[in-house]
Amino acid sequence: MTSLRAKPNVTKAEAVFGRHDIAVAGSFRDADELRTFQSEVQLMDRVRSFRSYPALQNWTQKGSDGHASNAYLLIRTTDTQKTMGELKTVPEIREIIGTTGDSDIVARISADSREDLFETIVKKVHGMPGVLSTETLPTFSKY
């Protein structure tokens, strides 16, 4: 994580649960700069795989909203626009971004406790029509 934070384009690095161990936010001028960063990261020791979501906004300033539990939620759905509309009605959802790849939507979710976070995901998001699957990446403290 120290090596990642030392990269000039990295604005934030957080440990997360799930398929990925670290979530990194960065600021890149263009696609070439992002590709260069990806190439450098893939060559780092202990990096087995790397995935980027170029459509994501820089959420570094929005991550600290006073809630004890925060997570990124990767969502697969049959109707991206409809699901994004439904997500807007859930108060715990702070940000919603449409993306491509394994997931259709990435949402930032915040709650007062891990239990509230879990309840929101299981009862509110999983119950939405068209939601096929989700992957939750709970965040730890910021580095």
JSON list of C-alpha atoms in Angstrom, two decimals:
[
{"chain": "A", "resi": 1, "resn": "MET", "atom": "CA", "xyz": [0.00, 0.00, 0.00]},
{"chain": "A", "resi": 2, "resn": "THR", "atom": "CA", "xyz": [2.92, 2.32, 0.69]},
{"chain": "A", "resi": 3, "resn": "SER", "atom": "CA", "xyz": [4.19, 1.87, -2.87]},
{"chain": "A", "resi": 4, "resn": "LEU", "atom": "CA", "xyz": [0.76, 2.65, -4.27]},
{"chain": "A", "resi": 5, "resn": "ARG", "atom": "CA", "xyz": [0.37, 5.77, -2.15]},
{"chain": "A", "resi": 6, "resn": "ALA", "atom": "CA", "xyz": [3.75, 6.98, -3.41]},
{"chain": "A", "resi": 7, "resn": "LYS", "atom": "CA", "xyz": [2.50, 7.05, -7.02]},
{"chain": "A", "resi": 8, "resn": "PRO", "atom": "CA", "xyz": [1.89, 10.65, -8.12]},
{"chain": "A", "resi": 9, "resn": "ASN", "atom": "CA", "xyz": [-1.57, 9.93, -9.55]},
{"chain": "A", "resi": 10, "resn": "VAL", "atom": "CA", "xyz": [-2.92, 8.10, -6.49]},
{"chain": "A", "resi": 11, "resn": "THR", "atom": "CA", "xyz": [-5.28, 10.23, -4.41]},
{"chain": "A", "resi": 12, "resn": "LYS", "atom": "CA", "xyz": [-6.48, 7.51, -2.03]},
{"chain": "A", "resi": 13, "resn": "ALA", "atom": "CA", "xyz": [-5.86, 3.85, -1.16]},
{"chain": "A", "resi": 14, "resn": "GLU", "atom": "CA", "xyz": [-8.12, 1.82, 1.14]},
{"chain": "A", "resi": 15, "resn": "ALA", "atom": "CA", "xyz": [-8.12, -1.78, 2.29]},
{"chain": "A", "resi": 16, "resn": "VAL", "atom": "CA", "xyz": [-11.37, -3.53, 1.37]},
{"chain": "A", "resi": 17, "resn": "PHE", "atom": "CA", "xyz": [-13.04, -6.96, 1.77]},
{"chain": "A", "resi": 18, "resn": "GLY", "atom": "CA", "xyz": [-14.04, -9.09, -1.17]},
{"chain": "A", "resi": 19, "resn": "ARG", "atom": "CA", "xyz": [-12.28, -10.23, -4.30]},
{"chain": "A", "resi": 20, "resn": "HIS", "atom": "CA", "xyz": [-9.96, -7.22, -4.09]},
{"chain": "A", "resi": 21, "resn": "ASP", "atom": "CA", "xyz": [-7.69, -6.30, -1.19]},
{"chain": "A", "resi": 22, "resn": "ILE", "atom": "CA", "xyz": [-7.12, -2.64, -1.97]},
{"chain": "A", "resi": 23, "resn": "ALA", "atom": "CA", "xyz": [-9.22, 0.04, -3.65]},
{"chain": "A", "resi": 24, "resn": "VAL", "atom": "CA", "xyz": [-7.21, 2.86, -5.22]},
{"chain": "A", "resi": 25, "resn": "ALA", "atom": "CA", "xyz": [-8.55, 6.19, -6.46]},
{"chain": "A", "resi": 26, "resn": "GLY", "atom": "CA", "xyz": [-6.47, 8.29, -8.78]},
{"chain": "A", "resi": 27, "resn": "SER", "atom": "CA", "xyz": [-6.44, 11.31, -11.01]},
{"chain": "A", "resi": 28, "resn": "PHE", "atom": "CA", "xyz": [-5.31, 10.77, -14.59]},
{"chain": "A", "resi": 29, "resn": "ARG", "atom": "CA", "xyz": [-5.13, 13.32, -17.41]},
{"chain": "A", "resi": 30, "resn": "ASP", "atom": "CA", "xyz": [-5.96, 10.82, -20.14]},
{"chain": "A", "resi": 31, "resn": "ALA", "atom": "CA", "xyz": [-6.25, 7.13, -21.04]},
{"chain": "A", "resi": 32, "resn": "ASP", "atom": "CA", "xyz": [-2.51, 6.85, -21.78]},
{"chain": "A", "resi": 33, "resn": "GLU", "atom": "CA", "xyz": [-1.63, 8.03, -18.28]},
{"chain": "A", "resi": 34, "resn": "LEU", "atom": "CA", "xyz": [-4.06, 5.47, -16.81]},
{"chain": "A", "resi": 35, "resn": "ARG", "atom": "CA", "xyz": [-2.59, 2.67, -18.96]},
{"chain": "A", "resi": 36, "resn": "THR", "atom": "CA", "xyz": [0.92, 3.59, -17.80]},
{"chain": "A", "resi": 37, "resn": "PHE", "atom": "CA", "xyz": [-0.23, 3.43, -14.18]},
{"chain": "A", "resi": 38, "resn": "GLN", "atom": "CA", "xyz": [-1.90, 0.05, -14.79]},
{"chain": "A", "resi": 39, "resn": "SER", "atom": "CA", "xyz": [1.30, -1.33, -16.32]},
{"chain": "A", "resi": 40, "resn": "GLU", "atom": "CA", "xyz": [3.37, -0.15, -13.36]},
{"chain": "A", "resi": 41, "resn": "VAL", "atom": "CA", "xyz": [0.96, -1.65, -10.82]},
{"chain": "A", "resi": 42, "resn": "GLN", "atom": "CA", "xyz": [0.80, -5.01, -12.58]},
{"chain": "A", "resi": 43, "resn": "LEU", "atom": "CA", "xyz": [4.60, -5.27, -12.28]},
{"chain": "A", "resi": 44, "resn": "MET", "atom": "CA", "xyz": [4.61, -4.62, -8.51]},
{"chain": "A", "resi": 45, "resn": "ASP", "atom": "CA", "xyz": [5.47, -7.44, -6.09]},
{"chain": "A", "resi": 46, "resn": "ARG", "atom": "CA", "xyz": [2.45, -9.25, -4.64]},
{"chain": "A", "resi": 47, "resn": "VAL", "atom": "CA", "xyz": [0.01, -7.92, -7.26]},
{"chain": "A", "resi": 48, "resn": "ARG", "atom": "CA", "xyz": [-1.76, -10.94, -8.72]},
{"chain": "A", "resi": 49, "resn": "SER", "atom": "CA", "xyz": [-4.49, -9.10, -10.57]},
{"chain": "A", "resi": 50, "resn": "PHE", "atom": "CA", "xyz": [-5.60, -5.57, -11.21]},
{"chain": "A", "resi": 51, "resn": "ARG", "atom": "CA", "xyz": [-8.91, -4.15, -12.37]},
{"chain": "A", "resi": 52, "resn": "SER", "atom": "CA", "xyz": [-9.76, -0.55, -13.18]},
{"chain": "A", "resi": 53, "resn": "TYR", "atom": "CA", "xyz": [-13.06, 1.28, -13.43]},
{"chain": "A", "resi": 54, "resn": "PRO", "atom": "CA", "xyz": [-12.20, 4.39, -15.46]},
{"chain": "A", "resi": 55, "resn": "ALA", "atom": "CA", "xyz": [-15.74, 5.79, -15.32]},
{"chain": "A", "resi": 56, "resn": "LEU", "atom": "CA", "xyz": [-15.59, 6.35, -11.56]},
{"chain": "A", "resi": 57, "resn": "GLN", "atom": "CA", "xyz": [-15.41, 9.85, -10.27]},
{"chain": "A", "resi": 58, "resn": "ASN", "atom": "CA", "xyz": [-12.86, 10.87, -7.69]},
{"chain": "A", "resi": 59, "resn": "TRP", "atom": "CA", "xyz": [-14.73, 10.12, -4.46]},
{"chain": "A", "resi": 60, "resn": "THR", "atom": "CA", "xyz": [-11.88, 11.03, -2.12]},
{"chain": "A", "resi": 61, "resn": "GLN", "atom": "CA", "xyz": [-13.55, 14.15, -0.74]},
{"chain": "A", "resi": 62, "resn": "LYS", "atom": "CA", "xyz": [-16.95, 12.46, -0.41]},
{"chain": "A", "resi": 63, "resn": "GLY", "atom": "CA", "xyz": [-15.79, 9.37, 1.48]},
{"chain": "A", "resi": 64, "resn": "SER", "atom": "CA", "xyz": [-15.74, 11.03, 4.88]},
{"chain": "A", "resi": 65, "resn": "ASP", "atom": "CA", "xyz": [-19.42, 11.66, 5.58]},
{"chain": "A", "resi": 66, "resn": "GLY", "atom": "CA", "xyz": [-19.56, 10.88, 9.29]},
{"chain": "A", "resi": 67, "resn": "HIS", "atom": "CA", "xyz": [-20.84, 7.30, 8.99]},
{"chain": "A", "resi": 68, "resn": "ALA", "atom": "CA", "xyz": [-19.04, 4.47, 10.77]},
{"chain": "A", "resi": 69, "resn": "SER", "atom": "CA", "xyz": [-19.51, 1.93, 7.97]},
{"chain": "A", "resi": 70, "resn": "ASN", "atom": "CA", "xyz": [-18.83, 2.53, 4.30]},
{"chain": "A", "resi": 71, "resn": "ALA", "atom": "CA", "xyz": [-18.57, 0.23, 1.30]},
{"chain": "A", "resi": 72, "resn": "TYR", "atom": "CA", "xyz": [-18.47, 0.15, -2.46]},
{"chain": "A", "resi": 73, "resn": "LEU", "atom": "CA", "xyz": [-21.18, -2.01, -3.99]},
{"chain": "A", "resi": 74, "resn": "LEU", "atom": "CA", "xyz": [-20.61, -3.57, -7.43]},
{"chain": "A", "resi": 75, "resn": "ILE", "atom": "CA", "xyz": [-23.99, -4.36, -8.99]},
{"chain": "A", "resi": 76, "resn": "ARG", "atom": "CA", "xyz": [-24.97, -6.50, -11.99]},
{"chain": "A", "resi": 77, "resn": "THR", "atom": "CA", "xyz": [-28.45, -5.79, -13.31]},
{"chain": "A", "resi": 78, "resn": "THR", "atom": "CA", "xyz": [-30.75, -6.47, -16.25]},
{"chain": "A", "resi": 79, "resn": "ASP", "atom": "CA", "xyz": [-31.68, -2.78, -16.58]},
{"chain": "A", "resi": 80, "resn": "THR", "atom": "CA", "xyz": [-28.96, -0.32, -15.56]},
{"chain": "A", "resi": 81, "resn": "GLN", "atom": "CA", "xyz": [-31.04, 2.87, -15.87]},
{"chain": "A", "resi": 82, "resn": "LYS", "atom": "CA", "xyz": [-34.00, 1.48, -13.93]},
{"chain": "A", "resi": 83, "resn": "THR", "atom": "CA", "xyz": [-31.78, 0.13, -11.16]},
{"chain": "A", "resi": 84, "resn": "MET", "atom": "CA", "xyz": [-29.92, 3.45, -10.92]},
{"chain": "A", "resi": 85, "resn": "GLY", "atom": "CA", "xyz": [-33.28, 5.18, -10.49]},
{"chain": "A", "resi": 86, "resn": "GLU", "atom": "CA", "xyz": [-34.25, 2.74, -7.73]},
{"chain": "A", "resi": 87, "resn": "LEU", "atom": "CA", "xyz": [-30.89, 3.20, -5.99]},
{"chain": "A", "resi": 88, "resn": "LYS", "atom": "CA", "xyz": [-31.49, 6.97, -5.84]},
{"chain": "A", "resi": 89, "resn": "THR", "atom": "CA", "xyz": [-34.40, 6.30, -3.46]},
{"chain": "A", "resi": 90, "resn": "VAL", "atom": "CA", "xyz": [-32.20, 4.50, -0.91]},
{"chain": "A", "resi": 91, "resn": "PRO", "atom": "CA", "xyz": [-30.91, 7.06, 1.63]},
{"chain": "A", "resi": 92, "resn": "GLU", "atom": "CA", "xyz": [-27.79, 5.04, 2.45]},
{"chain": "A", "resi": 93, "resn": "ILE", "atom": "CA", "xyz": [-26.59, 5.17, -1.17]},
{"chain": "A", "resi": 94, "resn": "ARG", "atom": "CA", "xyz": [-24.28, 8.20, -1.44]},
{"chain": "A", "resi": 95, "resn": "GLU", "atom": "CA", "xyz": [-23.02, 7.94, -5.03]},
{"chain": "A", "resi": 96, "resn": "ILE", "atom": "CA", "xyz": [-24.05, 5.96, -8.11]},
{"chain": "A", "resi": 97, "resn": "ILE", "atom": "CA", "xyz": [-21.93, 5.46, -11.22]},
{"chain": "A", "resi": 98, "resn": "GLY", "atom": "CA", "xyz": [-22.73, 3.44, -14.34]},
{"chain": "A", "resi": 99, "resn": "THR", "atom": "CA", "xyz": [-19.75, 1.46, -15.58]},
{"chain": "A", "resi": 100, "resn": "THR", "atom": "CA", "xyz": [-18.80, -1.36, -17.91]},
{"chain": "A", "resi": 101, "resn": "GLY", "atom": "CA", "xyz": [-17.15, -4.72, -17.34]},
{"chain": "A", "resi": 102, "resn": "ASP", "atom": "CA", "xyz": [-18.14, -7.31, -14.76]},
{"chain": "A", "resi": 103, "resn": "SER", "atom": "CA", "xyz": [-20.43, -4.80, -13.04]},
{"chain": "A", "resi": 104, "resn": "ASP", "atom": "CA", "xyz": [-23.02, -2.43, -14.46]},
{"chain": "A", "resi": 105, "resn": "ILE", "atom": "CA", "xyz": [-23.14, -0.04, -11.50]},
{"chain": "A", "resi": 106, "resn": "VAL", "atom": "CA", "xyz": [-20.80, 0.98, -8.70]},
{"chain": "A", "resi": 107, "resn": "ALA", "atom": "CA", "xyz": [-22.46, 2.57, -5.68]},
{"chain": "A", "resi": 108, "resn": "ARG", "atom": "CA", "xyz": [-20.91, 4.07, -2.55]},
{"chain": "A", "resi": 109, "resn": "ILE", "atom": "CA", "xyz": [-22.97, 3.19, 0.49]},
{"chain": "A", "resi": 110, "resn": "SER", "atom": "CA", "xyz": [-22.74, 4.51, 4.07]},
{"chain": "A", "resi": 111, "resn": "ALA", "atom": "CA", "xyz": [-24.50, 3.50, 7.28]},
{"chain": "A", "resi": 112, "resn": "ASP", "atom": "CA", "xyz": [-24.18, 4.00, 11.01]},
{"chain": "A", "resi": 113, "resn": "SER", "atom": "CA", "xyz": [-23.14, 0.37, 11.62]},
{"chain": "A", "resi": 114, "resn": "ARG", "atom": "CA", "xyz": [-22.05, -2.75, 9.73]},
{"chain": "A", "resi": 115, "resn": "GLU", "atom": "CA", "xyz": [-25.43, -4.27, 10.59]},
{"chain": "A", "resi": 116, "resn": "ASP", "atom": "CA", "xyz": [-27.26, -1.32, 8.98]},
{"chain": "A", "resi": 117, "resn": "LEU", "atom": "CA", "xyz": [-24.97, -1.58, 5.96]},
{"chain": "A", "resi": 118, "resn": "PHE", "atom": "CA", "xyz": [-25.71, -5.30, 5.61]},
{"chain": "A", "resi": 119, "resn": "GLU", "atom": "CA", "xyz": [-29.45, -4.75, 6.04]},
{"chain": "A", "resi": 120, "resn": "THR", "atom": "CA", "xyz": [-29.49, -2.07, 3.36]},
{"chain": "A", "resi": 121, "resn": "ILE", "atom": "CA", "xyz": [-27.66, -4.28, 0.89]},
{"chain": "A", "resi": 122, "resn": "VAL", "atom": "CA", "xyz": [-29.63, -7.46, 1.55]},
{"chain": "A", "resi": 123, "resn": "LYS", "atom": "CA", "xyz": [-33.12, -6.03, 2.07]},
{"chain": "A", "resi": 124, "resn": "LYS", "atom": "CA", "xyz": [-33.12, -2.94, -0.13]},
{"chain": "A", "resi": 125, "resn": "VAL", "atom": "CA", "xyz": [-30.66, -3.51, -2.97]},
{"chain": "A", "resi": 126, "resn": "HIS", "atom": "CA", "xyz": [-30.95, -7.29, -3.45]},
{"chain": "A", "resi": 127, "resn": "GLY", "atom": "CA", "xyz": [-34.74, -6.95, -3.48]},
{"chain": "A", "resi": 128, "resn": "MET", "atom": "CA", "xyz": [-34.78, -4.51, -6.39]},
{"chain": "A", "resi": 129, "resn": "PRO", "atom": "CA", "xyz": [-36.24, -5.88, -9.63]},
{"chain": "A", "resi": 130, "resn": "GLY", "atom": "CA", "xyz": [-33.52, -6.66, -12.14]},
{"chain": "A", "resi": 131, "resn": "VAL", "atom": "CA", "xyz": [-30.62, -6.91, -9.69]},
{"chain": "A", "resi": 132, "resn": "LEU", "atom": "CA", "xyz": [-28.77, -10.09, -10.64]},
{"chain": "A", "resi": 133, "resn": "SER", "atom": "CA", "xyz": [-25.89, -9.95, -8.15]},
{"chain": "A", "resi": 134, "resn": "THR", "atom": "CA", "xyz": [-23.81, -7.67, -5.99]},
{"chain": "A", "resi": 135, "resn": "GLU", "atom": "CA", "xyz": [-20.30, -7.67, -4.62]},
{"chain": "A", "resi": 136, "resn": "THR", "atom": "CA", "xyz": [-19.68, -5.65, -1.49]},
{"chain": "A", "resi": 137, "resn": "LEU", "atom": "CA", "xyz": [-16.30, -4.08, -0.82]},
{"chain": "A", "resi": 138, "resn": "PRO", "atom": "CA", "xyz": [-16.45, -2.73, 2.77]},
{"chain": "A", "resi": 139, "resn": "THR", "atom": "CA", "xyz": [-13.81, -0.13, 3.46]},
{"chain": "A", "resi": 140, "resn": "PHE", "atom": "CA", "xyz": [-11.45, 0.05, 6.41]},
{"chain": "A", "resi": 141, "resn": "SER", "atom": "CA", "xyz": [-9.80, 3.20, 7.68]},
{"chain": "A", "resi": 142, "resn": "LYS", "atom": "CA", "xyz": [-8.31, 5.59, 5.17]},
{"chain": "A", "resi": 143, "resn": "TYR", "atom": "CA", "xyz": [-4.57, 5.50, 4.48]}
]
